[in-house]
Amino acid sequence: MSQKKNPVVAVVGATGAVGREMLSTLHARNFPAAEIIPFASARSAGTKVPFGDQELTVRELKEDVFAGIDLALFSAGGSTSEKFAPHAAAAGCVVVDNSSAWRMDDRCPLVVPEVNPDALEQHNGIIANPNCSTIQMVVALKPLHDAACITRVVVSTYQAVSGTGHKAIAELETQVRQLFNMQEPDIKVYPYQIAFNCLPHIDVFLDNDYTKEEMKMVNETVKIMGDPGIKVTATCVRVPVFYGHSEAVNIETKRKLSPKEARAILAQAPGVKVLDNPAEKIYPMPLDAAGEDLTFVGRIREDETIANGLNLWVVADNIRKGAALNAVQIAEELMARDLLRVKDTTVFMTK
Ligand code: A2P
């Protein structure tokens, strides 16, 4: 039997909040890489990033760096992905992209390994990692959809600042310190103070008055679940939490599902842990989810205003399952299915 070569792996955006977590996840999961190469902007070239006990030297991302690289995990923003991912694919390097740039492109599968791993079979070199809030929601909803057919989802999110990147983490920290010292808080990343506040505004506002983040949840859910019959409406809110997104999710189903049945289904679902015992004050919280890989579901109860409805509370680490871990799980699935190659390197030459 021929021995397969381990891939050379690039992490693009390696100095950022998600990039660092990608490196740590690759290391923690013992990803079989021949070499791991961190890339970031010219600003960071030559700096070091941790990889287990080692330090790796960051290289500047350029269009021609992908020759000889088999797999690239991108988390450097949409414009960087739009510009560089096609060059990677053209060089035969498979991209798993964490930005929103390619998610709704028909040429790109949008994948959550617990939900739609088969979509990877059709990849053309760029695979999109969904939005963090969408990932944890579909992990919880897919088994319920399979059991009872979800027709409508109403979701409200409570999203941590780490979803905006390392500058937002620093901004919340700084604002808290400034306010405790009776100073005016510096407001740079968000339009308003985030410390001790909630902002119903994530990403930009669109013509329909929803935010882009809200419409990502609407459109990405349908693409991942592969069912346009699921209607989703969302309100996305940034809250002063460092790590861990929480979601209040209301679902309507064709078949009636009791909370007990839903709990039993979710207890068997891949990637899910049910934490639901109100009498003992047991429910998921972002402080507990931070640093964990699973999606936690609790507060499962009947929506008593409709015939077939349930309310759920879903919490996950947005940097891990919502970003870095999901990307690494996609890479692992590509390896397991022997899909770490680009069949046609011309697919992304035009957009
Ligand atoms: P750099 O640190 O050199 O700016 P975050 O999401 O935490 O804000 O991190 C964004 C990541 O994307 C960082 O690693 C950042 O690198 C990287 N990045 C931003 N713009 C570019 C670019 N034009 N080319 C390569 N990497 C970029």
Short mmCIF file of C-alpha atoms and ligand atoms in Angstrom, two decimals:
data_model
loop_
_atom_site.label_atom_id
_atom_site.label_comp_id
_atom_site.label_asym_id
_atom_site.label_seq_id
_atom_site.Cartn_x
_atom_site.Cartn_y
_atom_site.Cartn_z
CA MET A 1 0.00 0.00 0.00
CA SER A 2 1.41 3.42 -0.89
CA GLN A 3 2.09 5.72 2.04
CA LYS A 4 0.36 9.16 1.65
CA LYS A 5 2.53 12.23 2.20
CA ASN A 6 1.44 14.54 5.01
CA PRO A 7 0.32 17.93 3.67
CA VAL A 8 2.16 21.24 3.99
CA VAL A 9 -0.32 23.55 5.74
CA ALA A 10 -0.53 27.36 5.68
CA VAL A 11 -2.40 29.38 8.30
CA VAL A 12 -3.27 32.75 6.78
CA GLY A 13 -4.00 35.44 9.37
CA ALA A 14 -1.88 33.57 11.91
CA THR A 15 -1.40 36.59 14.20
CA GLY A 16 -5.15 37.14 14.63
CA ALA A 17 -7.58 35.78 17.23
CA VAL A 18 -8.83 32.95 14.99
CA GLY A 19 -5.44 32.30 13.31
CA ARG A 20 -3.79 31.69 16.68
CA GLU A 21 -6.61 29.36 17.64
CA MET A 22 -6.18 27.50 14.32
CA LEU A 23 -2.52 26.90 15.17
CA SER A 24 -3.40 25.76 18.65
CA THR A 25 -6.19 23.46 17.34
CA LEU A 26 -3.91 21.91 14.70
CA HIS A 27 -1.38 21.22 17.43
CA ALA A 28 -3.89 19.95 20.00
CA ARG A 29 -5.50 17.57 17.48
CA ASN A 30 -2.14 16.36 16.27
CA PHE A 31 -3.01 17.27 12.68
CA PRO A 32 -0.67 15.24 10.45
CA ALA A 33 1.15 18.11 8.72
CA ALA A 34 4.57 17.86 7.10
CA GLU A 35 5.06 21.56 7.90
CA ILE A 36 2.94 24.44 9.21
CA ILE A 37 3.63 27.89 7.80
CA PRO A 38 2.03 31.00 9.35
CA PHE A 39 1.23 33.98 7.12
CA ALA A 40 -0.02 37.50 7.94
CA SER A 41 0.40 40.98 6.51
CA ALA A 42 3.78 42.63 5.84
CA ARG A 43 3.37 44.33 9.27
CA SER A 44 3.87 40.99 11.03
CA ALA A 45 6.51 39.37 8.80
CA GLY A 46 9.35 38.02 10.96
CA THR A 47 7.34 37.98 14.20
CA LYS A 48 6.77 34.70 16.06
CA VAL A 49 3.55 32.81 16.82
CA PRO A 50 3.25 29.88 19.21
CA PHE A 51 2.70 26.32 17.96
CA GLY A 52 2.72 24.00 20.96
CA ASP A 53 6.09 24.49 22.65
CA GLN A 54 7.62 25.85 19.47
CA GLU A 55 7.53 29.28 17.87
CA LEU A 56 6.94 29.68 14.15
CA THR A 57 8.12 32.67 12.15
CA VAL A 58 5.37 34.59 10.35
CA ARG A 59 5.80 35.18 6.64
CA GLU A 60 4.25 37.92 4.52
CA LEU A 61 1.27 36.77 2.47
CA LYS A 62 1.84 37.24 -1.26
CA GLU A 63 0.09 35.90 -4.32
CA ASP A 64 2.92 33.52 -5.23
CA VAL A 65 3.48 31.82 -1.85
CA PHE A 66 1.14 28.85 -2.41
CA ALA A 67 3.28 26.65 -4.67
CA GLY A 68 4.16 23.57 -2.61
CA ILE A 69 1.44 24.23 -0.02
CA ASP A 70 -1.35 21.61 0.02
CA LEU A 71 -3.85 23.19 2.41
CA ALA A 72 -4.42 26.78 3.56
CA LEU A 73 -6.66 27.77 6.46
CA PHE A 74 -7.60 31.43 5.91
CA SER A 75 -8.76 33.84 8.60
CA ALA A 76 -7.55 37.25 7.51
CA GLY A 77 -10.79 39.01 6.54
CA GLY A 78 -12.99 38.94 3.45
CA SER A 79 -10.93 41.19 1.20
CA THR A 80 -7.75 39.16 1.84
CA SER A 81 -9.63 35.94 1.04
CA GLU A 82 -11.18 37.39 -2.09
CA LYS A 83 -7.78 38.47 -3.34
CA PHE A 84 -5.57 35.53 -2.29
CA ALA A 85 -7.74 32.38 -2.14
CA PRO A 86 -8.08 32.12 -5.97
CA HIS A 87 -4.27 32.25 -6.26
CA ALA A 88 -4.00 29.43 -3.74
CA ALA A 89 -6.57 27.28 -5.59
CA ALA A 90 -4.86 28.01 -8.92
CA ALA A 91 -1.61 26.70 -7.39
CA GLY A 92 -3.37 23.47 -6.41
CA CYS A 93 -3.69 24.39 -2.72
CA VAL A 94 -7.07 23.62 -1.09
CA VAL A 95 -8.40 26.60 0.88
CA VAL A 96 -10.68 26.45 3.92
CA ASP A 97 -11.81 30.05 4.26
CA ASN A 98 -13.23 31.52 7.45
CA SER A 99 -14.43 34.81 5.91
CA SER A 100 -17.80 35.51 4.32
CA ALA A 101 -16.21 36.11 0.88
CA TRP A 102 -17.03 32.70 -0.66
CA ARG A 103 -19.86 31.36 1.49
CA MET A 104 -22.74 31.98 -0.89
CA ASP A 105 -20.70 31.29 -4.06
CA ASP A 106 -22.18 28.26 -5.86
CA ARG A 107 -18.69 26.96 -6.60
CA CYS A 108 -17.91 26.65 -2.88
CA PRO A 109 -19.32 24.15 -0.41
CA LEU A 110 -20.30 25.70 2.94
CA VAL A 111 -19.60 23.01 5.49
CA VAL A 112 -20.20 22.06 9.09
CA PRO A 113 -18.80 18.52 9.38
CA GLU A 114 -21.54 17.33 11.79
CA VAL A 115 -24.22 18.56 9.36
CA ASN A 116 -23.25 18.35 5.68
CA PRO A 117 -19.83 16.69 5.24
CA ASP A 118 -20.87 15.18 1.89
CA ALA A 119 -20.89 18.67 0.36
CA LEU A 120 -17.07 18.49 0.44
CA GLU A 121 -17.11 15.89 -2.35
CA GLN A 122 -17.93 18.62 -4.88
CA HIS A 123 -15.28 21.13 -3.81
CA ASN A 124 -13.34 23.10 -6.41
CA GLY A 125 -10.44 24.24 -4.25
CA ILE A 126 -12.16 26.78 -1.97
CA ILE A 127 -14.33 25.57 0.90
CA ALA A 128 -16.15 28.09 3.05
CA ASN A 129 -16.36 27.92 6.82
CA PRO A 130 -19.74 29.34 7.87
CA ASN A 131 -20.42 32.31 10.12
CA CYS A 132 -19.79 31.53 13.80
CA SER A 133 -23.41 32.10 14.89
CA THR A 134 -24.70 29.91 12.06
CA ILE A 135 -22.34 27.01 12.86
CA GLN A 136 -23.48 26.47 16.44
CA MET A 137 -27.14 26.92 15.49
CA VAL A 138 -27.09 24.31 12.71
CA VAL A 139 -25.18 21.81 14.87
CA ALA A 140 -28.13 21.97 17.28
CA LEU A 141 -30.88 22.20 14.65
CA LYS A 142 -29.85 19.50 12.15
CA PRO A 143 -30.83 16.49 14.33
CA LEU A 144 -34.14 18.17 15.22
CA HIS A 145 -34.78 18.93 11.54
CA ASP A 146 -34.11 15.29 10.62
CA ALA A 147 -36.58 14.17 13.27
CA ALA A 148 -39.40 16.69 12.87
CA CYS A 149 -38.75 18.99 9.84
CA ILE A 150 -38.16 22.57 10.92
CA THR A 151 -40.20 25.12 8.96
CA ARG A 152 -39.33 28.34 10.78
CA VAL A 153 -36.53 29.60 13.04
CA VAL A 154 -36.54 32.82 15.07
CA VAL A 155 -33.11 33.45 16.57
CA SER A 156 -31.66 36.20 18.75
CA THR A 157 -27.93 36.15 19.39
CA TYR A 158 -25.71 37.38 22.22
CA GLN A 159 -22.30 37.52 20.55
CA ALA A 160 -18.87 37.87 22.18
CA VAL A 161 -16.41 40.56 21.14
CA SER A 162 -13.77 37.99 20.10
CA GLY A 163 -15.88 37.46 16.97
CA THR A 164 -14.66 40.89 15.82
CA GLY A 165 -10.99 39.95 16.29
CA HIS A 166 -8.12 40.77 18.61
CA LYS A 167 -8.63 44.56 18.49
CA ALA A 168 -12.17 44.17 19.86
CA ILE A 169 -10.98 41.94 22.71
CA ALA A 170 -8.48 44.67 23.64
CA GLU A 171 -11.17 47.38 23.33
CA LEU A 172 -13.54 45.72 25.83
CA GLU A 173 -10.65 45.16 28.25
CA THR A 174 -9.45 48.76 27.93
CA GLN A 175 -12.94 50.26 28.26
CA VAL A 176 -13.64 48.31 31.47
CA ARG A 177 -10.36 49.52 32.96
CA GLN A 178 -10.98 53.12 31.85
CA LEU A 179 -14.51 53.19 33.25
CA PHE A 180 -13.38 51.83 36.63
CA ASN A 181 -10.80 54.63 36.67
CA MET A 182 -13.46 57.28 35.90
CA GLN A 183 -11.95 57.92 32.44
CA GLU A 184 -13.76 58.39 29.14
CA PRO A 185 -13.63 55.04 27.27
CA ASP A 186 -11.81 54.89 23.93
CA ILE A 187 -14.29 53.90 21.22
CA LYS A 188 -12.54 52.65 18.07
CA VAL A 189 -13.76 49.23 16.97
CA TYR A 190 -17.52 49.51 17.57
CA PRO A 191 -19.78 52.51 16.89
CA TYR A 192 -20.58 52.79 20.63
CA GLN A 193 -19.10 51.76 23.98
CA ILE A 194 -19.31 47.96 24.30
CA ALA A 195 -18.41 47.70 28.01
CA PHE A 196 -21.64 47.39 30.07
CA ASN A 197 -23.68 47.78 26.89
CA CYS A 198 -25.38 45.72 24.13
CA LEU A 199 -25.18 46.70 20.47
CA PRO A 200 -27.95 45.41 18.14
CA HIS A 201 -25.60 45.99 15.22
CA ILE A 202 -23.14 43.38 13.88
CA ASP A 203 -21.54 44.00 10.50
CA VAL A 204 -23.15 46.57 8.20
CA PHE A 205 -26.83 47.47 7.73
CA LEU A 206 -28.37 46.33 4.43
CA ASP A 207 -31.20 47.80 2.33
CA ASN A 208 -33.81 45.69 4.17
CA ASP A 209 -32.65 47.17 7.54
CA TYR A 210 -31.29 43.81 8.67
CA THR A 211 -27.56 43.62 9.35
CA LYS A 212 -25.28 41.55 7.14
CA GLU A 213 -24.66 39.24 10.15
CA GLU A 214 -28.41 38.61 10.44
CA MET A 215 -28.74 37.82 6.74
CA LYS A 216 -25.73 35.48 6.96
CA MET A 217 -27.70 33.42 9.49
CA VAL A 218 -30.75 33.43 7.19
CA ASN A 219 -28.96 32.44 3.97
CA GLU A 220 -26.18 30.22 5.29
CA THR A 221 -28.59 28.08 7.33
CA VAL A 222 -30.58 27.22 4.19
CA LYS A 223 -27.41 26.42 2.19
CA ILE A 224 -25.89 24.20 4.91
CA MET A 225 -29.11 22.37 5.76
CA GLY A 226 -29.87 22.05 2.03
CA ASP A 227 -33.53 22.92 2.58
CA PRO A 228 -35.04 26.17 1.28
CA GLY A 229 -38.20 25.25 3.23
CA ILE A 230 -36.55 26.48 6.44
CA LYS A 231 -37.45 30.14 6.99
CA VAL A 232 -35.06 31.97 9.32
CA THR A 233 -35.31 35.41 10.88
CA ALA A 234 -32.53 36.76 13.11
CA THR A 235 -31.58 39.59 15.45
CA CYS A 236 -27.84 39.70 16.17
CA VAL A 237 -26.55 41.54 19.22
CA ARG A 238 -22.98 42.17 20.39
CA VAL A 239 -22.62 41.81 24.16
CA PRO A 240 -19.70 42.53 26.52
CA VAL A 241 -18.54 38.92 26.74
CA PHE A 242 -15.02 37.95 25.64
CA TYR A 243 -15.54 34.38 24.39
CA GLY A 244 -18.70 32.37 23.63
CA HIS A 245 -21.78 33.19 21.59
CA SER A 246 -25.24 32.48 23.05
CA GLU A 247 -28.45 32.15 21.08
CA ALA A 248 -32.13 32.06 21.97
CA VAL A 249 -33.58 29.87 19.23
CA ASN A 250 -37.31 29.37 18.61
CA ILE A 251 -38.28 26.68 16.12
CA GLU A 252 -41.52 25.59 14.52
CA THR A 253 -41.70 22.01 13.20
CA LYS A 254 -44.04 20.02 10.93
CA ARG A 255 -44.21 17.14 13.39
CA LYS A 256 -44.71 17.85 17.07
CA LEU A 257 -41.56 17.33 19.14
CA SER A 258 -41.82 17.27 22.91
CA PRO A 259 -39.00 18.84 24.94
CA LYS A 260 -38.24 15.36 26.29
CA GLU A 261 -37.92 13.93 22.78
CA ALA A 262 -35.79 16.89 21.67
CA ARG A 263 -33.50 16.41 24.68
CA ALA A 264 -33.09 12.70 23.83
CA ILE A 265 -32.32 13.46 20.16
CA LEU A 266 -29.79 16.16 21.05
CA ALA A 267 -28.13 13.93 23.67
CA GLN A 268 -27.20 11.54 20.79
CA ALA A 269 -26.23 14.26 18.29
CA PRO A 270 -22.60 14.66 17.17
CA GLY A 271 -20.85 17.71 18.64
CA VAL A 272 -23.72 18.52 21.04
CA LYS A 273 -23.93 18.37 24.82
CA VAL A 274 -27.27 18.89 26.54
CA LEU A 275 -27.08 20.92 29.77
CA ASP A 276 -30.68 21.21 30.78
CA ASN A 277 -31.84 20.85 34.36
CA PRO A 278 -33.63 24.00 35.49
CA ALA A 279 -34.33 22.58 38.97
CA GLU A 280 -30.58 22.36 39.54
CA LYS A 281 -29.88 25.69 37.77
CA ILE A 282 -28.08 23.82 34.97
CA TYR A 283 -28.00 25.56 31.60
CA PRO A 284 -25.24 26.58 29.16
CA MET A 285 -23.34 29.83 29.68
CA PRO A 286 -20.53 31.42 27.66
CA LEU A 287 -18.09 31.36 30.58
CA ASP A 288 -18.40 27.56 30.66
CA ALA A 289 -18.40 27.11 26.87
CA ALA A 290 -15.21 29.17 26.39
CA GLY A 291 -12.31 26.85 25.59
CA GLU A 292 -14.62 23.91 24.81
CA ASP A 293 -15.24 22.18 21.48
CA LEU A 294 -18.89 21.19 21.90
CA THR A 295 -22.10 23.09 21.24
CA PHE A 296 -24.14 23.25 24.44
CA VAL A 297 -27.95 23.22 24.40
CA GLY A 298 -30.30 23.87 27.29
CA ARG A 299 -33.52 25.60 28.37
CA ILE A 300 -35.39 23.23 26.03
CA ARG A 301 -39.09 23.95 26.47
CA GLU A 302 -42.32 24.02 24.56
CA ASP A 303 -43.40 27.22 22.83
CA GLU A 304 -46.91 27.29 24.21
CA THR A 305 -48.11 29.92 21.70
CA ILE A 306 -48.06 27.58 18.67
CA ALA A 307 -48.97 23.96 17.93
CA ASN A 308 -45.46 22.62 17.18
CA GLY A 309 -42.84 24.90 18.68
CA LEU A 310 -39.77 24.68 20.89
CA ASN A 311 -37.44 27.17 22.53
CA LEU A 312 -33.74 26.37 22.96
CA TRP A 313 -30.68 28.15 24.35
CA VAL A 314 -27.53 27.33 22.37
CA VAL A 315 -23.99 28.30 23.45
CA ALA A 316 -20.56 27.57 21.91
CA ASP A 317 -17.04 28.99 21.81
CA ASN A 318 -17.21 31.22 18.74
CA ILE A 319 -13.45 31.10 18.14
CA ARG A 320 -13.29 27.31 18.40
CA LYS A 321 -16.43 25.61 17.01
CA GLY A 322 -17.49 28.91 15.45
CA ALA A 323 -14.22 29.29 13.52
CA ALA A 324 -10.89 27.51 14.09
CA LEU A 325 -12.13 24.08 15.14
CA ASN A 326 -14.74 23.87 12.38
CA ALA A 327 -12.03 24.75 9.82
CA VAL A 328 -9.68 22.07 11.18
CA GLN A 329 -12.51 19.51 11.27
CA ILE A 330 -13.14 20.30 7.58
CA ALA A 331 -9.45 19.71 6.89
CA GLU A 332 -9.58 16.39 8.75
CA GLU A 333 -12.66 15.35 6.75
CA LEU A 334 -10.87 16.28 3.49
CA MET A 335 -7.97 14.05 4.52
CA ALA A 336 -10.24 11.18 5.53
CA ARG A 337 -12.05 11.35 2.18
CA ASP A 338 -8.85 11.79 0.18
CA LEU A 339 -10.11 15.15 -1.14
CA LEU A 340 -7.03 17.25 -0.44
CA ARG A 341 -6.43 18.15 -4.06
CA VAL A 342 -7.78 20.66 -6.58
CA LYS A 343 -9.30 18.86 -9.57
CA ASP A 344 -9.49 21.93 -11.82
CA THR A 345 -7.17 24.83 -10.98
CA THR A 346 -8.98 27.23 -13.32
CA VAL A 347 -12.36 27.37 -11.56
CA PHE A 348 -11.63 30.55 -9.59
CA MET A 349 -9.73 32.43 -12.29
CA THR A 350 -12.87 34.56 -12.83
CA LYS A 351 -15.48 35.62 -10.32
P1 A2P B 1 -1.59 41.35 10.85
O1 A2P B 1 -1.49 41.01 12.31
O2 A2P B 1 -0.26 41.35 10.16
O3 A2P B 1 -2.40 42.59 10.60
P2 A2P B 1 -8.11 39.53 13.66
O4 A2P B 1 -9.26 38.81 13.00
O5 A2P B 1 -7.86 39.03 15.05
O6 A2P B 1 -8.27 41.01 13.59
O7 A2P B 1 -6.81 39.15 12.80
C1 A2P B 1 -6.72 39.39 11.41
C2 A2P B 1 -5.57 38.58 10.83
O8 A2P B 1 -5.56 38.82 9.42
C3 A2P B 1 -4.21 39.01 11.34
O9 A2P B 1 -3.35 37.90 11.37
C4 A2P B 1 -3.75 39.98 10.27
O10 A2P B 1 -2.36 40.12 10.16
C5 A2P B 1 -4.26 39.28 9.03
N1 A2P B 1 -4.35 40.19 7.89
C6 A2P B 1 -5.08 41.32 7.79
N2 A2P B 1 -4.90 41.89 6.57
C7 A2P B 1 -4.04 41.09 5.88
C8 A2P B 1 -3.46 41.11 4.59
N3 A2P B 1 -3.72 42.08 3.71
N4 A2P B 1 -2.61 40.12 4.25
C9 A2P B 1 -2.34 39.12 5.12
N5 A2P B 1 -2.85 39.03 6.35
C10 A2P B 1 -3.70 40.00 6.74
#
